[in-house]
Coordinates of N, CA, C and O and ligand atoms in Angstrom, one line a residue:
M1 N -31.8 225.0 7.5 CA -32.7 224.6 8.0 C -33.1 226.6 8.6 O -32.7 227.0 8.7
K2 N -34.2 226.2 8.2 CA -35.4 227.6 8.8 C -35.1 227.4 10.4 O -35.1 226.8 11.2
K3 N -34.7 228.6 11.1 CA -34.7 228.9 12.4 C -35.9 229.7 13.0 O -35.8 230.0 14.6
H4 N -36.8 230.4 12.3 CA -37.8 231.6 13.1 C -39.1 231.1 12.9 O -39.6 231.0 11.6
L5 N -39.7 230.5 14.1 CA -41.1 229.4 13.6 C -42.0 229.8 14.5 O -41.8 230.4 15.7
L6 N -43.6 229.3 14.4 CA -44.2 229.7 14.8 C -45.5 228.6 14.7 O -45.9 228.2 13.5
F7 N -45.3 228.2 16.1 CA -46.7 227.3 15.6 C -47.7 227.6 16.4 O -48.6 228.3 17.3
L8 N -49.0 227.6 15.4 CA -50.2 227.9 15.3 C -51.2 226.9 15.5 O -51.1 225.5 14.4
G9 N -52.8 227.1 16.3 CA -53.4 226.0 16.1 C -54.5 226.3 17.3 O -54.1 226.5 18.2
P10 N -55.5 224.9 17.4 CA -56.4 225.4 18.3 C -55.7 225.1 19.7 O -54.7 224.0 19.6
P11 N -56.3 225.4 20.7 CA -55.9 225.2 22.4 C -55.8 223.2 22.4 O -56.9 222.3 21.9
G12 N -54.4 222.4 22.8 CA -54.6 221.2 22.7 C -54.4 220.3 21.6 O -53.9 219.0 21.4
A13 N -53.4 221.3 20.9 CA -53.6 221.2 19.3 C -51.9 220.2 19.3 O -51.5 219.4 18.3
G14 N -51.5 220.8 20.4 CA -50.2 220.0 20.8 C -48.5 220.6 20.4 O -47.9 220.6 20.0
K15 N -49.2 222.4 20.0 CA -48.3 223.4 20.3 C -47.0 223.2 20.6 O -45.8 222.9 20.8
G16 N -47.8 223.1 22.7 CA -46.5 223.1 23.3 C -45.7 222.1 23.4 O -44.3 222.1 23.8
T17 N -46.4 220.8 23.3 CA -45.7 219.8 23.2 C -44.0 219.7 22.1 O -43.2 218.9 21.9
Q18 N -45.0 220.0 20.7 CA -44.4 220.1 19.7 C -43.3 221.0 19.6 O -41.9 220.7 19.8
A19 N -43.8 221.9 19.8 CA -42.2 222.8 20.4 C -41.0 222.8 21.5 O -40.0 222.9 20.7
A20 N -41.7 222.2 22.4 CA -40.6 221.3 23.0 C -39.8 220.4 22.7 O -38.7 221.1 23.1
L21 N -40.3 219.4 21.8 CA -39.3 218.2 21.2 C -38.7 218.9 20.3 O -37.7 219.2 20.5
L22 N -38.7 220.1 19.4 CA -37.9 220.8 18.4 C -36.9 221.7 19.6 O -35.9 221.4 18.8
S23 N -37.3 222.4 20.0 CA -36.2 223.1 21.0 C -35.3 221.9 21.6 O -34.0 222.4 21.6
E24 N -35.8 220.9 22.1 CA -34.8 220.4 22.5 C -33.9 219.8 21.6 O -32.6 219.3 21.7
A25 N -34.4 219.5 20.2 CA -33.4 219.0 18.9 C -32.7 219.7 18.6 O -31.5 219.7 18.1
T26 N -33.2 221.1 18.6 CA -32.3 222.1 17.6 C -31.2 223.4 18.8 O -30.7 224.0 18.2
S27 N -32.4 223.4 19.8 CA -31.7 224.0 21.0 C -32.0 225.4 20.4 O -31.8 226.8 20.8
Y28 N -32.8 225.8 19.9 CA -34.0 227.4 19.6 C -34.5 227.3 21.3 O -35.3 226.5 21.7
L29 N -34.7 228.9 20.7 CA -35.9 229.2 22.2 C -36.8 228.7 22.3 O -38.0 228.6 20.8
H30 N -37.4 228.1 22.8 CA -38.7 228.0 23.0 C -40.0 228.9 23.9 O -39.8 229.0 25.1
L31 N -40.5 229.8 22.9 CA -41.4 231.0 23.8 C -42.9 230.9 23.5 O -43.2 230.8 22.7
S32 N -43.0 230.1 25.1 CA -44.6 229.8 25.1 C -45.3 231.1 26.2 O -44.9 230.9 27.2
T33 N -46.2 231.6 25.7 CA -46.9 232.7 26.3 C -47.4 232.3 27.4 O -47.7 232.9 28.0
G34 N -48.2 230.8 27.0 CA -49.0 230.7 28.2 C -48.3 229.7 29.3 O -48.2 230.2 30.5
E35 N -47.0 229.0 29.0 CA -46.3 229.1 29.9 C -45.9 229.8 30.7 O -45.9 229.6 31.8
L36 N -45.0 230.8 29.8 CA -44.8 231.8 31.0 C -45.6 233.1 32.0 O -45.6 233.2 33.0
L37 N -47.2 232.9 31.2 CA -48.5 233.3 32.1 C -48.4 232.4 33.3 O -48.8 233.2 33.9
R38 N -48.3 230.7 32.8 CA -48.6 230.4 34.1 C -47.9 230.2 35.2 O -47.6 230.6 36.3
K39 N -46.5 230.5 34.9 CA -45.5 231.0 35.5 C -45.5 232.1 36.4 O -45.2 231.7 37.7
E40 N -46.0 233.2 36.0 CA -46.3 234.5 36.6 C -47.4 233.9 38.2 O -47.4 234.6 39.3
I41 N -48.2 232.9 37.6 CA -49.4 232.7 38.5 C -48.7 232.0 39.9 O -49.3 232.5 40.3
D42 N -48.1 231.0 38.8 CA -47.6 230.2 40.4 C -46.6 231.1 41.3 O -46.9 230.7 42.6
L43 N -46.2 231.9 40.3 CA -45.1 232.7 41.9 C -45.8 233.8 42.5 O -45.5 234.6 43.4
D44 N -47.1 234.0 42.2 CA -48.4 234.9 42.8 C -47.8 235.9 42.3 O -47.9 237.2 42.9
T45 N -47.2 236.7 41.6 CA -46.5 238.0 41.1 C -47.5 239.1 40.6 O -48.6 238.3 40.4
Y46 N -47.3 240.3 40.6 CA -48.4 241.2 40.2 C -49.4 240.8 39.1 O -50.2 240.8 38.4
L47 N -48.3 240.2 37.9 CA -48.8 239.9 36.6 C -49.2 238.8 37.0 O -50.4 238.9 36.1
G48 N -49.0 237.9 37.5 CA -50.0 236.5 37.9 C -51.1 236.6 38.3 O -52.2 236.6 37.8
K49 N -51.2 237.8 39.5 CA -52.6 238.1 39.9 C -53.6 238.6 39.0 O -54.5 238.5 39.0
Q50 N -53.0 239.1 38.3 CA -53.8 240.1 37.0 C -54.5 239.4 35.7 O -55.5 239.6 35.6
V51 N -53.7 238.3 35.6 CA -54.0 237.3 34.6 C -55.0 236.0 35.3 O -55.5 235.4 34.2
K52 N -54.9 235.9 36.2 CA -55.1 234.3 36.8 C -56.4 234.3 36.9 O -56.9 233.0 36.2
D53 N -57.3 234.9 37.0 CA -58.8 234.8 36.6 C -59.0 234.4 35.3 O -59.9 234.1 34.6
I54 N -58.5 235.7 34.1 CA -59.0 235.6 32.6 C -58.4 234.1 32.4 O -59.1 233.8 31.4
M55 N -57.3 233.8 32.6 CA -57.1 232.7 32.1 C -57.6 231.1 32.1 O -58.0 230.1 31.4
N56 N -58.2 231.6 34.0 CA -58.7 230.5 34.2 C -60.2 230.2 33.7 O -60.5 228.9 33.2
K57 N -60.5 231.1 33.1 CA -61.8 230.9 32.3 C -61.7 230.7 31.2 O -62.6 230.7 30.0
G58 N -60.1 231.1 30.4 CA -60.3 231.0 29.3 C -60.3 231.8 28.3 O -59.7 231.5 27.0
E59 N -60.2 232.5 28.5 CA -60.2 233.9 27.6 C -59.2 234.6 27.5 O -57.9 234.0 28.3
L60 N -58.4 235.3 26.7 CA -56.9 235.6 26.1 C -56.8 237.2 27.0 O -57.9 237.7 27.3
V61 N -55.3 237.0 27.6 CA -55.3 237.8 28.2 C -54.9 239.5 27.5 O -54.8 239.0 26.3
S62 N -54.5 240.8 27.6 CA -54.6 241.6 27.3 C -53.3 241.4 26.2 O -52.0 241.1 26.8
D63 N -53.7 242.1 25.2 CA -52.0 242.4 24.1 C -50.8 243.0 24.3 O -50.1 242.6 24.4
E64 N -51.4 244.2 25.7 CA -50.4 244.7 25.8 C -49.6 244.1 26.8 O -48.5 244.0 26.7
L65 N -49.8 242.9 27.8 CA -49.1 242.3 28.9 C -48.5 241.1 28.4 O -47.3 240.8 28.1
V66 N -49.0 240.3 27.1 CA -48.3 239.8 26.6 C -47.3 240.4 25.1 O -45.8 239.8 25.2
L67 N -46.9 241.3 25.1 CA -46.6 241.7 24.3 C -45.2 242.2 24.5 O -44.2 242.1 24.1
E68 N -45.5 242.5 26.3 CA -44.3 242.9 27.3 C -43.4 241.8 26.8 O -42.0 241.9 27.3
I69 N -43.9 240.7 27.6 CA -43.3 239.4 27.7 C -42.5 238.9 26.3 O -41.2 238.8 26.4
V70 N -42.8 239.0 25.1 CA -42.6 238.9 24.2 C -40.7 239.5 23.9 O -40.2 238.9 23.0
K71 N -42.0 240.8 23.7 CA -40.5 241.5 23.6 C -39.1 241.8 24.3 O -38.1 242.0 23.3
K72 N -39.6 241.2 25.6 CA -38.3 241.2 26.7 C -37.4 240.1 25.6 O -36.0 240.0 25.8
I73 N -38.0 238.9 25.6 CA -37.3 238.1 25.4 C -36.9 237.7 24.4 O -35.8 237.6 23.8
L74 N -37.4 238.3 22.6 CA -37.0 238.1 21.8 C -35.6 239.3 21.6 O -34.8 239.1 20.3
A75 N -35.7 240.2 22.6 CA -34.6 241.3 22.3 C -33.0 240.1 22.5 O -32.2 240.8 21.9
K76 N -33.6 239.4 23.2 CA -31.8 239.0 23.5 C -31.4 237.7 22.4 O -32.2 237.3 21.3
D77 N -30.1 238.0 22.0 CA -29.5 237.1 21.2 C -29.7 235.6 21.6 O -29.9 235.0 22.4
N78 N -29.9 235.0 20.2 CA -30.2 233.7 20.0 C -30.2 232.9 19.3 O -30.2 233.6 18.1
N79 N -30.4 231.7 19.2 CA -29.4 230.8 18.3 C -31.2 230.5 16.7 O -31.0 229.3 17.0
G80 N -31.6 230.9 16.9 CA -33.5 231.1 16.5 C -34.4 230.9 17.5 O -34.2 230.5 18.6
W81 N -35.8 230.5 17.5 CA -36.9 230.6 17.8 C -38.3 229.6 17.7 O -37.9 230.3 16.2
I82 N -38.6 229.5 18.7 CA -40.2 228.6 18.1 C -41.2 229.6 18.8 O -41.2 229.6 20.4
L83 N -41.9 230.9 18.1 CA -43.1 230.8 19.5 C -44.2 230.1 19.2 O -44.8 229.1 18.2
D84 N -44.5 229.8 20.2 CA -46.0 229.0 20.8 C -46.7 229.8 21.2 O -46.8 230.1 22.5
G85 N -48.1 229.8 20.8 CA -49.3 230.5 21.2 C -49.5 231.9 21.3 O -50.4 232.7 21.5
Y86 N -48.1 232.5 20.2 CA -48.2 234.1 20.4 C -47.6 234.3 18.6 O -46.7 233.4 18.3
P87 N -48.5 235.1 17.9 CA -49.7 235.7 18.2 C -50.4 234.9 18.1 O -51.0 233.9 17.7
R88 N -52.1 235.5 18.6 CA -53.6 234.4 18.8 C -54.5 235.8 18.2 O -55.2 235.0 18.4
N89 N -54.0 237.0 17.6 CA -55.2 237.5 16.9 C -54.4 238.5 16.2 O -53.4 238.5 15.9
L90 N -55.4 239.5 15.2 CA -54.6 240.2 14.5 C -54.0 241.6 14.9 O -52.8 241.9 14.2
S91 N -53.8 241.7 16.1 CA -53.3 242.6 16.6 C -51.7 242.0 16.9 O -51.5 243.0 16.6
Q92 N -52.2 241.0 17.7 CA -50.7 240.5 18.1 C -49.7 239.9 17.0 O -49.0 240.5 16.8
V93 N -50.3 240.3 15.8 CA -49.3 239.8 14.3 C -49.1 240.9 14.5 O -47.7 241.1 14.0
N94 N -49.8 242.3 14.2 CA -49.5 243.4 13.9 C -48.1 244.2 14.9 O -46.9 244.1 14.5
S95 N -48.2 243.2 16.1 CA -47.3 244.0 17.2 C -46.1 243.1 16.7 O -45.1 243.8 17.0
L96 N -46.0 241.7 16.5 CA -45.0 240.7 16.3 C -44.0 241.3 15.4 O -42.7 241.0 15.1
N97 N -45.1 241.5 14.0 CA -44.5 242.5 12.8 C -43.0 243.9 13.0 O -42.2 243.1 12.8
E98 N -43.4 244.4 14.3 CA -43.0 245.3 14.4 C -41.8 245.0 15.2 O -40.4 245.3 15.4
V99 N -41.6 244.0 16.5 CA -41.1 243.3 16.6 C -39.7 243.1 15.8 O -39.0 243.2 16.1
L100 N -40.4 241.9 15.2 CA -39.2 241.4 14.4 C -38.7 242.3 13.5 O -37.9 241.8 12.9
R101 N -39.3 243.6 12.4 CA -38.5 244.3 11.9 C -37.0 245.1 12.6 O -36.2 245.0 12.1
N102 N -37.5 245.2 14.0 CA -36.3 245.8 15.4 C -35.5 245.3 14.9 O -34.3 245.5 15.4
I103 N -35.9 243.7 15.1 CA -34.0 242.7 15.4 C -34.0 242.3 14.1 O -32.9 241.2 14.3
N104 N -34.7 242.4 13.3 CA -34.3 241.8 11.6 C -34.1 240.2 11.8 O -33.3 239.9 11.7
Q105 N -35.4 240.0 12.3 CA -35.1 238.3 12.3 C -36.8 237.8 12.0 O -37.6 238.2 12.5
P106 N -37.0 237.7 10.7 CA -38.3 237.7 9.8 C -38.8 236.3 10.2 O -37.9 235.6 10.2
L107 N -40.0 236.2 10.3 CA -40.7 234.7 10.6 C -40.9 233.9 9.2 O -41.1 234.4 8.2
E108 N -40.0 232.7 9.7 CA -39.5 231.8 8.2 C -40.9 230.9 7.7 O -40.5 230.4 6.8
I109 N -41.6 230.0 9.0 CA -42.2 229.4 8.4 C -43.4 229.2 9.9 O -43.0 229.6 10.9
V110 N -44.2 229.0 9.5 CA -45.8 228.6 10.3 C -46.2 227.4 10.4 O -46.8 227.4 9.2
F111 N -46.3 226.5 11.1 CA -46.5 225.7 11.1 C -48.5 225.7 11.9 O -48.4 225.7 13.2
Y112 N -49.1 225.2 11.3 CA -50.6 224.9 11.3 C -50.7 223.6 12.0 O -51.0 222.8 10.8
L113 N -51.2 223.6 12.9 CA -51.7 221.8 13.6 C -52.8 221.4 13.2 O -53.5 222.6 14.3
D114 N -53.2 221.0 12.5 CA -54.6 220.7 12.8 C -55.3 219.8 13.3 O -54.5 218.1 13.0
I115 N -56.5 219.7 14.0 CA -56.7 218.4 14.8 C -58.6 219.0 14.9 O -59.0 219.5 15.3
P116 N -59.3 217.4 15.1 CA -60.7 217.5 14.8 C -60.9 218.0 16.5 O -60.2 217.6 17.1
D117 N -62.1 219.3 16.8 CA -62.6 219.2 18.0 C -62.8 218.4 18.8 O -61.5 218.4 19.7
E118 N -63.0 217.1 18.5 CA -62.9 215.9 19.6 C -62.1 215.6 20.2 O -61.7 215.1 21.1
V119 N -61.3 215.3 19.1 CA -59.7 215.0 19.4 C -59.3 216.0 21.0 O -58.5 215.1 22.0
L120 N -59.2 216.6 20.2 CA -58.8 217.9 21.2 C -59.3 218.2 22.5 O -59.0 218.5 23.9
I121 N -60.7 218.1 22.6 CA -61.3 217.7 23.8 C -60.8 217.1 24.8 O -60.9 216.9 25.9
K122 N -60.9 215.9 23.9 CA -60.5 214.4 24.5 C -59.0 214.9 25.5 O -59.1 214.6 26.9
R123 N -58.4 215.5 24.8 CA -56.8 215.7 25.1 C -56.7 216.4 26.1 O -56.3 215.9 27.5
L124 N -57.4 217.7 26.0 CA -57.7 218.6 27.6 C -58.0 218.0 28.8 O -57.3 218.2 29.5
L125 N -59.2 217.4 28.3 CA -59.8 216.6 29.5 C -58.7 215.8 30.6 O -58.8 215.2 31.2
M126 N -58.5 214.9 29.4 CA -57.7 213.7 30.4 C -56.4 214.6 30.8 O -55.4 213.8 32.0
R127 N -55.6 215.8 30.2 CA -54.8 216.5 30.8 C -55.0 217.0 32.1 O -54.2 216.9 33.2
G128 N -56.2 217.8 32.2 CA -56.5 218.5 33.5 C -56.0 219.4 34.3 O -55.9 219.7 35.4
R129 N -55.4 220.4 33.8 CA -54.7 221.2 34.4 C -56.2 222.5 34.4 O -57.2 222.3 34.4
K130 N -55.8 223.9 35.0 CA -56.9 224.2 35.5 C -57.5 224.8 34.7 O -59.0 225.0 35.0
D131 N -57.5 224.9 33.5 CA -57.9 225.6 32.5 C -58.4 224.7 31.4 O -58.9 224.8 30.8
D132 N -58.5 223.0 32.1 CA -59.2 222.1 31.3 C -60.5 221.8 31.8 O -60.3 220.2 31.8
N133 N -61.3 222.1 31.8 CA -62.6 221.7 32.2 C -63.7 221.9 31.0 O -63.3 222.9 30.4
E134 N -64.8 221.4 31.1 CA -65.7 221.6 29.3 C -66.2 223.0 29.5 O -66.0 223.4 28.3
E135 N -66.2 223.7 30.2 CA -66.6 225.1 30.0 C -65.9 225.9 29.4 O -66.0 226.6 28.9
T136 N -64.4 225.8 30.0 CA -63.6 226.6 30.0 C -63.2 226.3 28.1 O -62.9 226.9 27.7
I137 N -62.6 224.9 28.1 CA -62.7 224.3 26.6 C -63.5 224.8 25.9 O -63.0 225.5 25.0
K138 N -64.7 224.9 26.0 CA -65.7 225.4 25.1 C -65.8 226.9 24.6 O -65.5 227.9 23.6
T139 N -65.5 227.6 26.0 CA -64.6 229.5 25.5 C -63.7 229.0 24.7 O -63.0 230.8 23.7
R140 N -62.3 228.9 25.4 CA -61.4 228.7 24.5 C -61.3 228.4 23.2 O -60.8 229.0 22.3
L141 N -62.1 227.5 22.4 CA -62.7 226.8 21.4 C -63.3 227.7 20.5 O -62.6 228.1 19.6
K142 N -64.4 228.1 21.2 CA -64.7 229.6 20.2 C -64.2 231.1 19.9 O -63.7 231.6 19.6
I143 N -63.3 231.3 21.3 CA -62.4 232.7 20.9 C -61.7 232.2 19.9 O -60.9 232.5 19.0
Y144 N -61.2 231.3 20.2 CA -59.4 230.3 18.7 C -60.3 230.5 17.7 O -59.3 231.1 16.5
K145 N -61.9 229.9 16.9 CA -62.3 230.3 16.0 C -62.8 231.6 15.5 O -62.9 232.1 14.7
Q146 N -63.2 232.3 16.7 CA -63.3 233.9 16.2 C -62.1 234.7 16.2 O -61.9 235.5 15.2
T147 N -61.0 234.4 16.9 CA -59.6 235.3 16.6 C -58.4 234.9 16.2 O -57.6 235.5 15.6
T148 N -58.4 233.9 16.6 CA -57.0 233.0 16.2 C -57.2 232.5 14.8 O -56.3 232.4 13.9
E149 N -58.4 232.0 14.5 CA -58.4 230.8 12.9 C -57.9 232.2 11.8 O -57.4 231.4 11.3
P150 N -58.4 232.9 11.9 CA -58.2 234.0 11.1 C -56.6 234.3 10.6 O -56.6 234.4 9.4
L151 N -55.9 233.5 11.0 CA -54.4 233.9 11.1 C -54.1 232.8 10.0 O -52.7 233.1 9.6
I152 N -54.5 232.1 10.1 CA -54.1 230.9 8.7 C -54.7 231.3 7.3 O -53.0 231.5 7.2
E153 N -56.0 232.5 7.4 CA -55.6 232.7 6.0 C -54.0 234.0 5.7 O -53.6 233.8 5.2
H154 N -54.4 234.3 6.9 CA -53.3 235.6 6.8 C -51.8 234.9 6.2 O -51.5 235.3 5.4
Y155 N -51.5 233.9 7.1 CA -50.1 233.0 7.2 C -49.9 232.5 5.7 O -48.9 232.4 5.0
K156 N -51.0 232.2 5.4 CA -51.6 231.3 4.2 C -50.9 232.4 2.6 O -50.7 232.3 2.0
N157 N -51.6 233.5 2.7 CA -51.7 234.6 1.9 C -49.9 235.1 1.7 O -49.2 235.6 0.8
L158 N -49.2 235.3 2.7 CA -47.9 235.2 2.7 C -47.1 233.8 2.7 O -45.7 234.1 2.5
S159 N -47.3 233.1 2.4 CA -46.6 231.6 2.0 C -45.9 231.3 2.3 O -44.6 230.7 2.4
L160 N -46.5 231.4 4.3 CA -45.5 230.7 5.0 C -46.4 229.7 6.1 O -45.2 228.9 6.8
L161 N -47.3 229.6 5.4 CA -48.0 228.3 6.3 C -47.7 227.0 5.6 O -47.7 226.7 4.6
E162 N -47.4 225.7 6.6 CA -47.0 224.9 6.3 C -48.2 224.0 7.2 O -48.4 223.8 8.1
Y163 N -49.0 222.9 6.5 CA -50.1 222.3 7.1 C -49.3 221.0 8.2 O -48.5 220.1 7.4
I164 N -49.7 220.7 9.2 CA -49.3 219.7 10.3 C -50.6 218.8 10.3 O -51.5 219.5 11.1
N165 N -50.7 217.7 10.1 CA -51.7 216.9 10.9 C -51.7 216.3 12.0 O -50.3 215.7 12.7
A166 N -52.3 217.1 13.3 CA -51.8 216.9 14.6 C -52.7 216.0 15.1 O -52.6 215.4 16.7
D167 N -53.4 214.7 14.5 CA -53.8 213.9 15.3 C -53.4 212.9 14.8 O -53.4 211.8 14.2
G168 N -52.5 212.4 15.3 CA -51.1 211.2 15.4 C -50.7 211.2 16.8 O -50.6 211.5 17.5
D169 N -49.4 210.0 16.4 CA -48.2 210.0 17.5 C -47.5 211.1 17.6 O -47.4 211.5 16.5
F170 N -46.5 211.0 18.7 CA -45.8 213.1 19.5 C -44.5 212.5 18.1 O -44.1 213.7 17.2
K171 N -44.6 211.3 17.8 CA -43.1 210.9 17.0 C -43.4 211.4 15.2 O -42.7 212.3 14.9
T172 N -44.7 210.7 14.9 CA -44.7 211.1 13.5 C -45.2 212.7 13.1 O -44.6 213.2 12.2
I173 N -45.2 213.0 14.1 CA -45.7 214.7 14.4 C -44.7 215.4 13.5 O -44.4 216.2 13.5
S174 N -43.8 215.3 15.2 CA -42.2 216.2 14.8 C -41.4 215.8 13.5 O -40.7 216.2 13.1
T175 N -41.7 214.3 13.3 CA -40.6 214.2 11.7 C -41.1 214.6 11.1 O -40.3 215.2 9.8
D176 N -42.4 215.0 11.2 CA -43.6 215.8 9.7 C -42.8 217.0 9.8 O -42.3 217.4 8.7
I177 N -42.9 218.1 10.7 CA -42.3 219.6 11.1 C -40.7 219.2 11.0 O -40.9 220.3 10.1
K178 N -39.8 218.3 11.2 CA -38.1 218.6 10.7 C -38.3 218.2 9.7 O -37.6 219.2 9.1
Q179 N -39.0 217.3 9.0 CA -38.9 217.3 7.2 C -39.4 219.0 6.9 O -38.7 219.1 5.9
K180 N -40.4 219.3 7.2 CA -40.5 220.6 6.6 C -40.3 222.0 6.9 O -39.9 222.5 6.2
M181 N -39.3 221.5 7.8 CA -38.2 222.6 7.8 C -37.0 222.8 7.3 O -36.0 223.8 7.1
A182 N -36.4 222.0 6.4 CA -34.9 221.7 5.6 C -35.2 222.4 4.7 O -36.1 223.0 4.0
Ligands
LIG201 P1 -51.7 227.7 25.7 O1 -50.2 227.2 27.0 O2 -51.3 228.3 25.0 O3 -52.2 226.4 26.2 P2 -53.4 225.6 24.7 O4 -53.2 226.6 23.7 O5 -54.0 225.1 25.7 O6 -52.2 223.9 24.2 P3 -51.6 223.6 23.2 O7 -51.5 223.8 21.8 O8 -50.0 224.4 23.7 O9 -51.3 221.5 23.8 P4 -50.5 221.1 24.4 O10 -49.2 221.0 23.7 O11 -50.3 221.8 25.7 O12 -52.3 228.7 26.7 C1 -53.0 228.9 28.0 C2 -54.2 230.2 27.8 O13 -52.8 231.4 27.9 C3 -55.1 230.7 27.1 O14 -56.3 230.1 27.0 C4 -54.9 231.9 27.6 O15 -55.6 232.8 28.5 C5 -53.3 232.3 27.4 N1 -52.7 232.7 26.7 C6 -51.4 232.2 25.8 N2 -50.9 233.1 25.1 C7 -51.8 233.8 25.2 C8 -51.3 235.2 23.8 N3 -50.7 235.1 23.3 N4 -52.7 236.2 24.0 C9 -53.4 236.5 25.4 N5 -53.7 234.6 25.9 C10 -52.8 234.1 26.0 O16 -51.0 219.3 24.2 C11 -52.3 220.0 25.3 C12 -52.0 218.1 25.8 O17 -52.9 216.9 24.5 C13 -51.5 217.8 26.6 O18 -51.9 217.1 27.6 C14 -50.3 216.6 25.7 O19 -49.5 215.7 26.5 C15 -51.3 216.4 25.0 N6 -50.9 215.7 23.6 C16 -50.1 216.4 23.1 N7 -50.0 215.9 21.5 C17 -50.3 215.0 21.6 C18 -50.3 213.6 20.9 N8 -49.6 213.8 19.6 N9 -51.4 212.9 21.0 C19 -52.0 212.5 22.1 N10 -52.0 213.6 23.2 C20 -51.1 214.7 23.1

């Protein structure tokens, strides 16, 4: 069973949802940069104040800030991990590589959750989080296509990519993921 996993895909593809389900089933650490940043905003910390407006506009927060969070968490001992929403651009890919080299835990699988735009827009509008309004979703999708989508090709070239059809029910998707981890 592979233990060092990454979930990649557009906003609303279900990365957070599937990573949480898998973490529950395996006890692997679930590291969601989005969730951690939202917690900082809720607690109104110095970091939260810095990222609030950026996230509400649907833009990416700075690579340095996210890297600090990831470094601290991955440095701890754990029984496997699931990265959700990180890395999101090529610079974050390079930083992550360095962190993983230092802790000697190479990435083993990248699950690419594929889903048509119209389905994810519907899902996000239904959820209605602060950054789930039409204008912000448009920005998030545009940034995804410009900066995150190229990571698919990158991980495909490294033979780490597993394709997941994320346009289905929760259970079918999670079964598919578990089968591909074996
Ligand atoms: P994230 O928190 O990563 O969230 P996301 O991409 O919007 O969503 P995800 O794909 O996890 O969808 P979910 O499971 O929740 O990012 C938010 C923001 O944080 C970014 O815009 C950025 O500002 C910042 N950020 C995060 N990481 C960063 C980084 N590395 N660098 C810089 N900035 C960063 O699912 C969405 C909805 O669909 C839910 O309501 C869910 O219930 C529903 N759903 C899921 N699966 C379903 C299914 N199979 N069927 C029906 N509904 C489903």
